[in-house]
Amino acid sequence: MSISLQKIETMEQLEEMARLEAEIWGTSPIPTHQTVTVAKNGGIIIGAFVGGKMVGFVYSFPGYENGEVYLCSHMMGIAKPFRDRGIGYMLKMKQAQEAIQRGYRKIRWTYDPLESRNGYVNIAKLGAICSQYIENCYGEMDDAFNKHLPSDRFVVEWLLESRYLQERGRVFSELRWTPENVVLGWRQHHNDDLEPVWQKQDADHSSFLFVAIPLQFQALKERNPSLALDWRYKTRAVFTRLFRHGWAVAHVLRREHEPVLYYVCVRRDQLPL
C-alpha cells in the first residue's frame, strides 16, 4: 500500500475531507468555509491518500496562550479500513515538519485518555507530554466514539526540536514496572470486563507512577456502560490529583498478557524541558 501525504488547501480537497470526517464520526463535518479560512491563515491541514483517495487527515490552526503562539491540532481522522497501519503517526510527523517550517515550536491537542491507541501514539511514539486534564471538555457529544460519556480530555504538548525529545530515551532508560507504584490498577471479571481498582494513594518518593486504562475501551463501553463510566470517574480523580501535585504523563508501558495500557507519570520538574 502506497501512502502519499500532502497539504490540503483547495475547496475540492476540503470537501473531500468533510465527507471523510462525516464518515468517520457519523456527525456533520466542520463547514468548508471554516476549514478554507484556516488553511489560508496560518493553519496546517494535511491529507493522507491511497490511490488518489483521501483516507486520513489532520486539521490544525494557530493557538495563543500567555504570550506564546503554538499550533492547535484540533482533529485527526483515519478511515476505518486504514487504521493500525501507521498513518496517524505519518500525519503527525508531516504536521511537525510543516509546523517547524512555519516557525511553530509547540503543537498542542486534546484526546480522550481512555483511548489506548491514541495514548500509545501521542505519548510513546511522538513524545508528547500531558499535565493538564479538562473535565467534560466538549460537553455532551453524540458521535460514535464519544456518546454516553463525559468528554474528558488530556491536553498534550509536543515540544518540537526540544531537549526533551532528544533526551527522553535517557529519562526512561531505567523504567521498571513495580506493583507498589501502581496508582490505579485493574481486576478482570469472569466475562472479561475490566474494573478499575484503587491502589497506591500517596506518591512519597517514587520516580515513576503507573495508571492503568483498558486496551479496548470502546468495546468495554458497548458491553458495560456503567463500568466504562467508572473508568472515566476514577481516572479523572487520579489524573487531576497527580497533575495538581506536579506530575505529568510522559510515557506508556505494556505488560505481556495484560489487557491494559499503563500511563507512566513522572514529576514534570524532573523532565529536561
PDB file of C-alpha atoms in Angstrom:
ATOM      1  CA  MET A   1       0.000   0.000   0.000  1.00  0.00           C
ATOM      2  CA  SER A   2       1.497   3.321  -1.113  1.00  0.00           C
ATOM      3  CA  ILE A   3       0.530   6.291   1.060  1.00  0.00           C
ATOM      4  CA  SER A   4       1.134   9.867  -0.031  1.00  0.00           C
ATOM      5  CA  LEU A   5       0.855  12.913   2.219  1.00  0.00           C
ATOM      6  CA  GLN A   6       0.140  16.439   1.073  1.00  0.00           C
ATOM      7  CA  LYS A   7      -1.115  19.759   2.376  1.00  0.00           C
ATOM      8  CA  ILE A   8      -4.816  20.363   1.769  1.00  0.00           C
ATOM      9  CA  GLU A   9      -5.700  23.854   0.574  1.00  0.00           C
ATOM     10  CA  THR A  10      -8.259  23.708  -2.262  1.00  0.00           C
ATOM     11  CA  MET A  11     -12.038  23.670  -1.850  1.00  0.00           C
ATOM     12  CA  GLU A  12     -12.225  20.310  -3.631  1.00  0.00           C
ATOM     13  CA  GLN A  13      -9.777  18.736  -1.175  1.00  0.00           C
ATOM     14  CA  LEU A  14     -11.534  20.311   1.813  1.00  0.00           C
ATOM     15  CA  GLU A  15     -14.894  18.991   0.610  1.00  0.00           C
ATOM     16  CA  GLU A  16     -13.377  15.520   0.330  1.00  0.00           C
ATOM     17  CA  MET A  17     -12.044  15.915   3.884  1.00  0.00           C
ATOM     18  CA  ALA A  18     -15.529  16.927   5.077  1.00  0.00           C
ATOM     19  CA  ARG A  19     -17.030  13.767   3.564  1.00  0.00           C
ATOM     20  CA  LEU A  20     -14.368  11.634   5.253  1.00  0.00           C
ATOM     21  CA  GLU A  21     -14.937  13.390   8.582  1.00  0.00           C
ATOM     22  CA  ALA A  22     -18.677  12.687   8.385  1.00  0.00           C
ATOM     23  CA  GLU A  23     -17.974   9.047   7.535  1.00  0.00           C
ATOM     24  CA  ILE A  24     -15.612   8.590  10.493  1.00  0.00           C
ATOM     25  CA  TRP A  25     -17.629  10.300  13.239  1.00  0.00           C
ATOM     26  CA  GLY A  26     -21.163  10.000  11.895  1.00  0.00           C
ATOM     27  CA  THR A  27     -21.901  13.688  12.519  1.00  0.00           C
ATOM     28  CA  SER A  28     -21.991  16.903  10.500  1.00  0.00           C
ATOM     29  CA  PRO A  29     -18.445  17.936   9.490  1.00  0.00           C
ATOM     30  CA  ILE A  30     -16.722  21.276  10.058  1.00  0.00           C
ATOM     31  CA  PRO A  31     -18.063  23.692   7.401  1.00  0.00           C
ATOM     32  CA  THR A  32     -15.703  24.144   4.464  1.00  0.00           C
ATOM     33  CA  HIS A  33     -15.891  27.942   4.785  1.00  0.00           C
ATOM     34  CA  GLN A  34     -14.236  27.452   8.173  1.00  0.00           C
ATOM     35  CA  THR A  35     -11.573  24.991   7.032  1.00  0.00           C
ATOM     36  CA  VAL A  36     -10.605  27.025   3.964  1.00  0.00           C
ATOM     37  CA  THR A  37     -10.207  30.109   6.169  1.00  0.00           C
ATOM     38  CA  VAL A  38      -7.922  28.126   8.480  1.00  0.00           C
ATOM     39  CA  ALA A  39      -5.866  26.880   5.507  1.00  0.00           C
ATOM     40  CA  LYS A  40      -5.292  30.443   4.317  1.00  0.00           C
ATOM     41  CA  ASN A  41      -4.490  31.926   7.753  1.00  0.00           C
ATOM     42  CA  GLY A  42      -1.644  30.013   9.335  1.00  0.00           C
ATOM     43  CA  GLY A  43      -3.354  26.654   9.763  1.00  0.00           C
ATOM     44  CA  ILE A  44      -1.916  23.352   8.602  1.00  0.00           C
ATOM     45  CA  ILE A  45      -4.198  20.714   7.072  1.00  0.00           C
ATOM     46  CA  ILE A  46      -2.666  17.519   5.730  1.00  0.00           C
ATOM     47  CA  GLY A  47      -4.296  14.620   3.934  1.00  0.00           C
ATOM     48  CA  ALA A  48      -3.208  11.002   3.544  1.00  0.00           C
ATOM     49  CA  PHE A  49      -4.033   9.469   0.167  1.00  0.00           C
ATOM     50  CA  VAL A  50      -4.081   5.921  -1.174  1.00  0.00           C
ATOM     51  CA  GLY A  51      -4.598   5.565  -4.900  1.00  0.00           C
ATOM     52  CA  GLY A  52      -5.645   9.201  -5.108  1.00  0.00           C
ATOM     53  CA  LYS A  53      -8.369   8.784  -2.468  1.00  0.00           C
ATOM     54  CA  MET A  54      -8.165  10.563   0.871  1.00  0.00           C
ATOM     55  CA  VAL A  55      -8.079   8.025   3.722  1.00  0.00           C
ATOM     56  CA  GLY A  56      -6.946  10.272   6.582  1.00  0.00           C
ATOM     57  CA  PHE A  57      -6.321  13.866   7.588  1.00  0.00           C
ATOM     58  CA  VAL A  58      -5.046  16.100  10.372  1.00  0.00           C
ATOM     59  CA  TYR A  59      -6.526  19.570  10.871  1.00  0.00           C
ATOM     60  CA  SER A  60      -4.769  22.331  12.862  1.00  0.00           C
ATOM     61  CA  PHE A  61      -4.800  26.091  13.323  1.00  0.00           C
ATOM     62  CA  PRO A  62      -2.873  28.747  15.276  1.00  0.00           C
ATOM     63  CA  GLY A  63      -3.357  28.958  19.030  1.00  0.00           C
ATOM     64  CA  TYR A  64      -2.250  31.554  21.573  1.00  0.00           C
ATOM     65  CA  GLU A  65      -1.761  31.490  25.347  1.00  0.00           C
ATOM     66  CA  ASN A  66       0.322  33.525  27.797  1.00  0.00           C
ATOM     67  CA  GLY A  67       2.139  35.394  25.046  1.00  0.00           C
ATOM     68  CA  GLU A  68       3.040  32.235  23.127  1.00  0.00           C
ATOM     69  CA  VAL A  69       1.842  31.193  19.681  1.00  0.00           C
ATOM     70  CA  TYR A  70       1.541  27.445  19.060  1.00  0.00           C
ATOM     71  CA  LEU A  71      -0.196  25.135  16.612  1.00  0.00           C
ATOM     72  CA  CYS A  72      -3.502  23.744  17.882  1.00  0.00           C
ATOM     73  CA  SER A  73      -4.086  20.314  16.339  1.00  0.00           C
ATOM     74  CA  HIS A  74      -7.840  20.011  16.571  1.00  0.00           C
ATOM     75  CA  MET A  75      -8.758  16.839  14.689  1.00  0.00           C
ATOM     76  CA  MET A  76      -7.205  13.770  13.136  1.00  0.00           C
ATOM     77  CA  GLY A  77      -9.231  11.055  11.437  1.00  0.00           C
ATOM     78  CA  ILE A  78      -8.471   7.881   9.518  1.00  0.00           C
ATOM     79  CA  ALA A  79     -10.944   5.769   7.555  1.00  0.00           C
ATOM     80  CA  LYS A  80     -11.699   2.512   9.361  1.00  0.00           C
ATOM     81  CA  PRO A  81     -10.145   0.114   6.771  1.00  0.00           C
ATOM     82  CA  PHE A  82      -6.826   2.004   7.031  1.00  0.00           C
ATOM     83  CA  ARG A  83      -6.390   2.179  10.806  1.00  0.00           C
ATOM     84  CA  ASP A  84      -3.495   0.500  12.617  1.00  0.00           C
ATOM     85  CA  ARG A  85      -1.207   0.960   9.617  1.00  0.00           C
ATOM     86  CA  GLY A  86       0.876   3.839  10.949  1.00  0.00           C
ATOM     87  CA  ILE A  87      -0.977   6.539   9.019  1.00  0.00           C
ATOM     88  CA  GLY A  88      -1.705   8.602  12.126  1.00  0.00           C
ATOM     89  CA  TYR A  89       1.973   8.684  13.017  1.00  0.00           C
ATOM     90  CA  MET A  90       2.889   9.674   9.454  1.00  0.00           C
ATOM     91  CA  LEU A  91       0.359  12.504   9.506  1.00  0.00           C
ATOM     92  CA  LYS A  92       1.693  13.846  12.798  1.00  0.00           C
ATOM     93  CA  MET A  93       5.303  13.737  11.639  1.00  0.00           C
ATOM     94  CA  LYS A  94       4.375  15.596   8.447  1.00  0.00           C
ATOM     95  CA  GLN A  95       2.449  18.098  10.555  1.00  0.00           C
ATOM     96  CA  ALA A  96       5.529  18.664  12.736  1.00  0.00           C
ATOM     97  CA  GLN A  97       7.717  19.186   9.662  1.00  0.00           C
ATOM     98  CA  GLU A  98       5.342  21.785   8.252  1.00  0.00           C
ATOM     99  CA  ALA A  99       4.949  23.452  11.664  1.00  0.00           C
ATOM    100  CA  ILE A 100       8.708  23.870  12.108  1.00  0.00           C
ATOM    101  CA  GLN A 101       8.995  25.377   8.634  1.00  0.00           C
ATOM    102  CA  ARG A 102       6.359  27.955   9.591  1.00  0.00           C
ATOM    103  CA  GLY A 103       8.069  28.843  12.866  1.00  0.00           C
ATOM    104  CA  TYR A 104       5.932  26.909  15.356  1.00  0.00           C
ATOM    105  CA  ARG A 105       7.818  25.317  18.260  1.00  0.00           C
ATOM    106  CA  LYS A 106       4.914  23.651  20.029  1.00  0.00           C
ATOM    107  CA  ILE A 107       1.853  21.672  18.948  1.00  0.00           C
ATOM    108  CA  ARG A 108      -0.999  21.154  21.406  1.00  0.00           C
ATOM    109  CA  TRP A 109      -4.072  18.948  21.132  1.00  0.00           C
ATOM    110  CA  THR A 110      -6.596  17.059  23.204  1.00  0.00           C
ATOM    111  CA  TYR A 111      -7.533  13.405  23.236  1.00  0.00           C
ATOM    112  CA  ASP A 112      -9.554  11.023  25.367  1.00  0.00           C
ATOM    113  CA  PRO A 113      -7.103   9.482  27.871  1.00  0.00           C
ATOM    114  CA  LEU A 114      -9.096   6.230  27.870  1.00  0.00           C
ATOM    115  CA  GLU A 115      -8.330   5.598  24.182  1.00  0.00           C
ATOM    116  CA  SER A 116      -5.225   3.403  24.433  1.00  0.00           C
ATOM    117  CA  ARG A 117      -4.325   3.560  20.724  1.00  0.00           C
ATOM    118  CA  ASN A 118      -4.181   7.354  20.884  1.00  0.00           C
ATOM    119  CA  GLY A 119      -2.251   7.245  24.141  1.00  0.00           C
ATOM    120  CA  TYR A 120       0.400   4.994  22.647  1.00  0.00           C
ATOM    121  CA  VAL A 121       0.882   7.129  19.527  1.00  0.00           C
ATOM    122  CA  ASN A 122       0.718  10.521  21.250  1.00  0.00           C
ATOM    123  CA  ILE A 123       2.804   9.791  24.326  1.00  0.00           C
ATOM    124  CA  ALA A 124       5.089   6.858  23.487  1.00  0.00           C
ATOM    125  CA  LYS A 125       5.764   7.310  19.767  1.00  0.00           C
ATOM    126  CA  LEU A 126       5.582  11.090  19.357  1.00  0.00           C
ATOM    127  CA  GLY A 127       6.889  12.062  22.775  1.00  0.00           C
ATOM    128  CA  ALA A 128       4.120  14.473  23.763  1.00  0.00           C
ATOM    129  CA  ILE A 129       3.613  15.124  27.477  1.00  0.00           C
ATOM    130  CA  CYS A 130       0.492  15.919  29.492  1.00  0.00           C
ATOM    131  CA  SER A 131      -0.026  17.728  32.764  1.00  0.00           C
ATOM    132  CA  GLN A 132      -3.487  19.186  32.135  1.00  0.00           C
ATOM    133  CA  TYR A 133      -6.844  17.427  32.406  1.00  0.00           C
ATOM    134  CA  ILE A 134     -10.138  19.019  31.323  1.00  0.00           C
ATOM    135  CA  GLU A 135     -13.388  17.573  32.663  1.00  0.00           C
ATOM    136  CA  ASN A 136     -16.171  17.282  30.070  1.00  0.00           C
ATOM    137  CA  CYS A 137     -14.103  19.388  27.669  1.00  0.00           C
ATOM    138  CA  TYR A 138     -16.620  19.476  24.804  1.00  0.00           C
ATOM    139  CA  GLY A 139     -19.832  18.929  26.757  1.00  0.00           C
ATOM    140  CA  GLU A 140     -22.289  16.271  25.612  1.00  0.00           C
ATOM    141  CA  MET A 141     -21.130  14.615  22.381  1.00  0.00           C
ATOM    142  CA  ASP A 142     -23.275  12.261  20.306  1.00  0.00           C
ATOM    143  CA  ASP A 143     -20.809  10.870  17.764  1.00  0.00           C
ATOM    144  CA  ALA A 144     -19.978   7.170  17.599  1.00  0.00           C
ATOM    145  CA  PHE A 145     -16.774   7.458  19.640  1.00  0.00           C
ATOM    146  CA  ASN A 146     -17.885   9.796  22.422  1.00  0.00           C
ATOM    147  CA  LYS A 147     -21.589   9.317  23.146  1.00  0.00           C
ATOM    148  CA  HIS A 148     -22.818   8.320  26.621  1.00  0.00           C
ATOM    149  CA  LEU A 149     -19.722   9.579  28.490  1.00  0.00           C
ATOM    150  CA  PRO A 150     -18.424  12.948  29.729  1.00  0.00           C
ATOM    151  CA  SER A 151     -15.968  14.253  27.123  1.00  0.00           C
ATOM    152  CA  ASP A 152     -12.929  14.408  29.451  1.00  0.00           C
ATOM    153  CA  ARG A 153      -9.639  15.156  27.703  1.00  0.00           C
ATOM    154  CA  PHE A 154      -5.896  15.238  28.168  1.00  0.00           C
ATOM    155  CA  VAL A 155      -4.232  18.392  26.828  1.00  0.00           C
ATOM    156  CA  VAL A 156      -0.875  17.296  25.428  1.00  0.00           C
ATOM    157  CA  GLU A 157       2.128  19.352  24.381  1.00  0.00           C
ATOM    158  CA  TRP A 158       4.532  18.305  21.661  1.00  0.00           C
ATOM    159  CA  LEU A 159       7.693  20.352  22.131  1.00  0.00           C
ATOM    160  CA  LEU A 160       9.223  20.369  18.665  1.00  0.00           C
ATOM    161  CA  GLU A 161      13.034  20.257  18.397  1.00  0.00           C
ATOM    162  CA  SER A 162      13.250  20.364  22.200  1.00  0.00           C
ATOM    163  CA  ARG A 163      15.909  18.986  24.505  1.00  0.00           C
ATOM    164  CA  TYR A 164      13.259  16.702  25.969  1.00  0.00           C
ATOM    165  CA  LEU A 165      12.601  14.915  22.664  1.00  0.00           C
ATOM    166  CA  GLN A 166      16.330  14.353  22.277  1.00  0.00           C
ATOM    167  CA  GLU A 167      16.838  13.040  25.824  1.00  0.00           C
ATOM    168  CA  ARG A 168      13.614  11.192  26.648  1.00  0.00           C
ATOM    169  CA  GLY A 169      15.301   7.846  25.940  1.00  0.00           C
ATOM    170  CA  ARG A 170      17.689   8.542  28.801  1.00  0.00           C
ATOM    171  CA  VAL A 171      14.886   9.683  31.114  1.00  0.00           C
ATOM    172  CA  PHE A 172      13.074   6.356  30.736  1.00  0.00           C
ATOM    173  CA  SER A 173      16.088   4.062  30.347  1.00  0.00           C
ATOM    174  CA  GLU A 174      15.669   2.771  33.906  1.00  0.00           C
ATOM    175  CA  LEU A 175      11.888   2.497  33.784  1.00  0.00           C
ATOM    176  CA  ARG A 176      10.660  -0.668  35.502  1.00  0.00           C
ATOM    177  CA  TRP A 177       7.087  -1.622  36.324  1.00  0.00           C
ATOM    178  CA  THR A 178       6.581  -2.214  40.042  1.00  0.00           C
ATOM    179  CA  PRO A 179       3.219  -3.139  41.569  1.00  0.00           C
ATOM    180  CA  GLU A 180       3.744  -0.877  44.583  1.00  0.00           C
ATOM    181  CA  ASN A 181       3.845   2.155  42.259  1.00  0.00           C
ATOM    182  CA  VAL A 182       0.515   1.439  40.539  1.00  0.00           C
ATOM    183  CA  VAL A 183      -1.923   4.196  41.470  1.00  0.00           C
ATOM    184  CA  LEU A 184      -4.896   2.740  39.601  1.00  0.00           C
ATOM    185  CA  GLY A 185      -4.892  -0.952  38.777  1.00  0.00           C
ATOM    186  CA  TRP A 186      -7.456  -3.359  37.389  1.00  0.00           C
ATOM    187  CA  ARG A 187      -9.434  -6.508  38.124  1.00  0.00           C
ATOM    188  CA  GLN A 188     -10.839  -8.802  35.434  1.00  0.00           C
ATOM    189  CA  HIS A 189     -14.367 -10.163  35.770  1.00  0.00           C
ATOM    190  CA  HIS A 190     -15.406 -13.613  34.577  1.00  0.00           C
ATOM    191  CA  ASN A 191     -16.931 -12.047  31.434  1.00  0.00           C
ATOM    192  CA  ASP A 192     -13.608 -10.318  30.624  1.00  0.00           C
ATOM    193  CA  ASP A 193     -14.819  -6.876  31.705  1.00  0.00           C
ATOM    194  CA  LEU A 194     -12.147  -4.837  33.475  1.00  0.00           C
ATOM    195  CA  GLU A 195     -12.839  -2.987  36.703  1.00  0.00           C
ATOM    196  CA  PRO A 196     -10.634  -0.083  37.860  1.00  0.00           C
ATOM    197  CA  VAL A 197      -9.141  -0.657  41.317  1.00  0.00           C
ATOM    198  CA  TRP A 198      -7.619   1.954  43.612  1.00  0.00           C
ATOM    199  CA  GLN A 199      -4.128   1.026  44.736  1.00  0.00           C
ATOM    200  CA  LYS A 200      -1.312   3.403  45.738  1.00  0.00           C
ATOM    201  CA  GLN A 201      -2.722   6.530  47.408  1.00  0.00           C
ATOM    202  CA  ASP A 202       0.439   8.557  48.058  1.00  0.00           C
ATOM    203  CA  ALA A 203       3.343   9.466  45.780  1.00  0.00           C
ATOM    204  CA  ASP A 204       6.064   9.537  48.516  1.00  0.00           C
ATOM    205  CA  HIS A 205       9.490   9.457  46.831  1.00  0.00           C
ATOM    206  CA  SER A 206       8.631   7.375  43.747  1.00  0.00           C
ATOM    207  CA  SER A 207      10.329   8.216  40.460  1.00  0.00           C
ATOM    208  CA  PHE A 208       7.501   6.748  38.366  1.00  0.00           C
ATOM    209  CA  LEU A 209       3.801   6.103  38.966  1.00  0.00           C
ATOM    210  CA  PHE A 210       1.545   3.895  36.833  1.00  0.00           C
ATOM    211  CA  VAL A 211      -2.126   4.362  35.913  1.00  0.00           C
ATOM    212  CA  ALA A 212      -3.921   1.573  34.039  1.00  0.00           C
ATOM    213  CA  ILE A 213      -6.544   2.012  31.317  1.00  0.00           C
ATOM    214  CA  PRO A 214      -8.302  -0.732  29.280  1.00  0.00           C
ATOM    215  CA  LEU A 215      -6.813  -1.614  25.911  1.00  0.00           C
ATOM    216  CA  GLN A 216     -10.259  -1.991  24.332  1.00  0.00           C
ATOM    217  CA  PHE A 217     -12.257   0.830  25.887  1.00  0.00           C
ATOM    218  CA  GLN A 218     -14.822   1.214  23.091  1.00  0.00           C
ATOM    219  CA  ALA A 219     -15.709  -2.484  23.289  1.00  0.00           C
ATOM    220  CA  LEU A 220     -15.971  -2.241  27.085  1.00  0.00           C
ATOM    221  CA  LYS A 221     -18.255   0.784  26.745  1.00  0.00           C
ATOM    222  CA  GLU A 222     -20.570  -1.129  24.411  1.00  0.00           C
ATOM    223  CA  ARG A 223     -20.755  -4.146  26.754  1.00  0.00           C
ATOM    224  CA  ASN A 224     -20.926  -2.350  30.077  1.00  0.00           C
ATOM    225  CA  PRO A 225     -21.619   1.411  30.018  1.00  0.00           C
ATOM    226  CA  SER A 226     -21.703   1.716  33.815  1.00  0.00           C
ATOM    227  CA  LEU A 227     -18.241   0.166  34.093  1.00  0.00           C
ATOM    228  CA  ALA A 228     -16.941   2.498  31.366  1.00  0.00           C
ATOM    229  CA  LEU A 229     -18.288   5.420  33.409  1.00  0.00           C
ATOM    230  CA  ASP A 230     -16.465   4.053  36.470  1.00  0.00           C
ATOM    231  CA  TRP A 231     -13.199   4.129  34.496  1.00  0.00           C
ATOM    232  CA  ARG A 232     -13.938   7.723  33.471  1.00  0.00           C
ATOM    233  CA  TYR A 233     -14.538   8.947  37.003  1.00  0.00           C
ATOM    234  CA  LYS A 234     -11.663   7.075  38.631  1.00  0.00           C
ATOM    235  CA  THR A 235      -9.074   8.048  36.033  1.00  0.00           C
ATOM    236  CA  ARG A 236     -10.354  11.631  36.249  1.00  0.00           C
ATOM    237  CA  ALA A 237      -9.788  11.639  40.006  1.00  0.00           C
ATOM    238  CA  VAL A 238      -6.309  10.124  39.657  1.00  0.00           C
ATOM    239  CA  PHE A 239      -5.009  12.441  36.943  1.00  0.00           C
ATOM    240  CA  THR A 240      -6.423  15.669  38.362  1.00  0.00           C
ATOM    241  CA  ARG A 241      -4.796  14.864  41.712  1.00  0.00           C
ATOM    242  CA  LEU A 242      -1.442  13.911  40.179  1.00  0.00           C
ATOM    243  CA  PHE A 243      -1.326  16.929  37.867  1.00  0.00           C
ATOM    244  CA  ARG A 244      -2.224  19.233  40.753  1.00  0.00           C
ATOM    245  CA  HIS A 245       0.832  17.923  42.621  1.00  0.00           C
ATOM    246  CA  GLY A 246       3.269  18.445  39.757  1.00  0.00           C
ATOM    247  CA  TRP A 247       3.178  15.096  37.979  1.00  0.00           C
ATOM    248  CA  ALA A 248       2.964  14.644  34.196  1.00  0.00           C
ATOM    249  CA  VAL A 249       2.135  11.759  31.869  1.00  0.00           C
ATOM    250  CA  ALA A 250       5.253  11.256  29.749  1.00  0.00           C
ATOM    251  CA  HIS A 251       5.381   7.603  28.705  1.00  0.00           C
ATOM    252  CA  VAL A 252       3.308   4.403  28.427  1.00  0.00           C
ATOM    253  CA  LEU A 253       4.021   0.782  29.267  1.00  0.00           C
ATOM    254  CA  ARG A 254       2.551  -2.520  28.126  1.00  0.00           C
ATOM    255  CA  ARG A 255       2.983  -5.731  30.110  1.00  0.00           C
ATOM    256  CA  GLU A 256       2.682  -9.008  28.257  1.00  0.00           C
ATOM    257  CA  HIS A 257      -0.682 -10.765  28.610  1.00  0.00           C
ATOM    258  CA  GLU A 258      -2.295  -7.838  30.491  1.00  0.00           C
ATOM    259  CA  PRO A 259      -5.390  -6.248  28.872  1.00  0.00           C
ATOM    260  CA  VAL A 260      -4.367  -2.736  29.925  1.00  0.00           C
ATOM    261  CA  LEU A 261      -2.016   0.070  28.984  1.00  0.00           C
ATOM    262  CA  TYR A 262      -0.179   1.822  31.799  1.00  0.00           C
ATOM    263  CA  TYR A 263       0.391   5.558  31.640  1.00  0.00           C
ATOM    264  CA  VAL A 264       3.757   6.410  33.189  1.00  0.00           C
ATOM    265  CA  CYS A 265       3.747   9.545  35.337  1.00  0.00           C
ATOM    266  CA  VAL A 266       6.873  11.468  36.332  1.00  0.00           C
ATOM    267  CA  ARG A 267       7.410  14.742  38.138  1.00  0.00           C
ATOM    268  CA  ARG A 268       7.284  17.459  35.496  1.00  0.00           C
ATOM    269  CA  ASP A 269      10.107  19.453  37.088  1.00  0.00           C
ATOM    270  CA  GLN A 270      12.382  16.422  36.638  1.00  0.00           C
ATOM    271  CA  LEU A 271      11.966  16.412  32.845  1.00  0.00           C
ATOM    272  CA  PRO A 272      14.598  18.207  30.695  1.00  0.00           C
ATOM    273  CA  LEU A 273      12.111  20.690  29.206  1.00  0.00           C
TER     274      LEU A 273
END
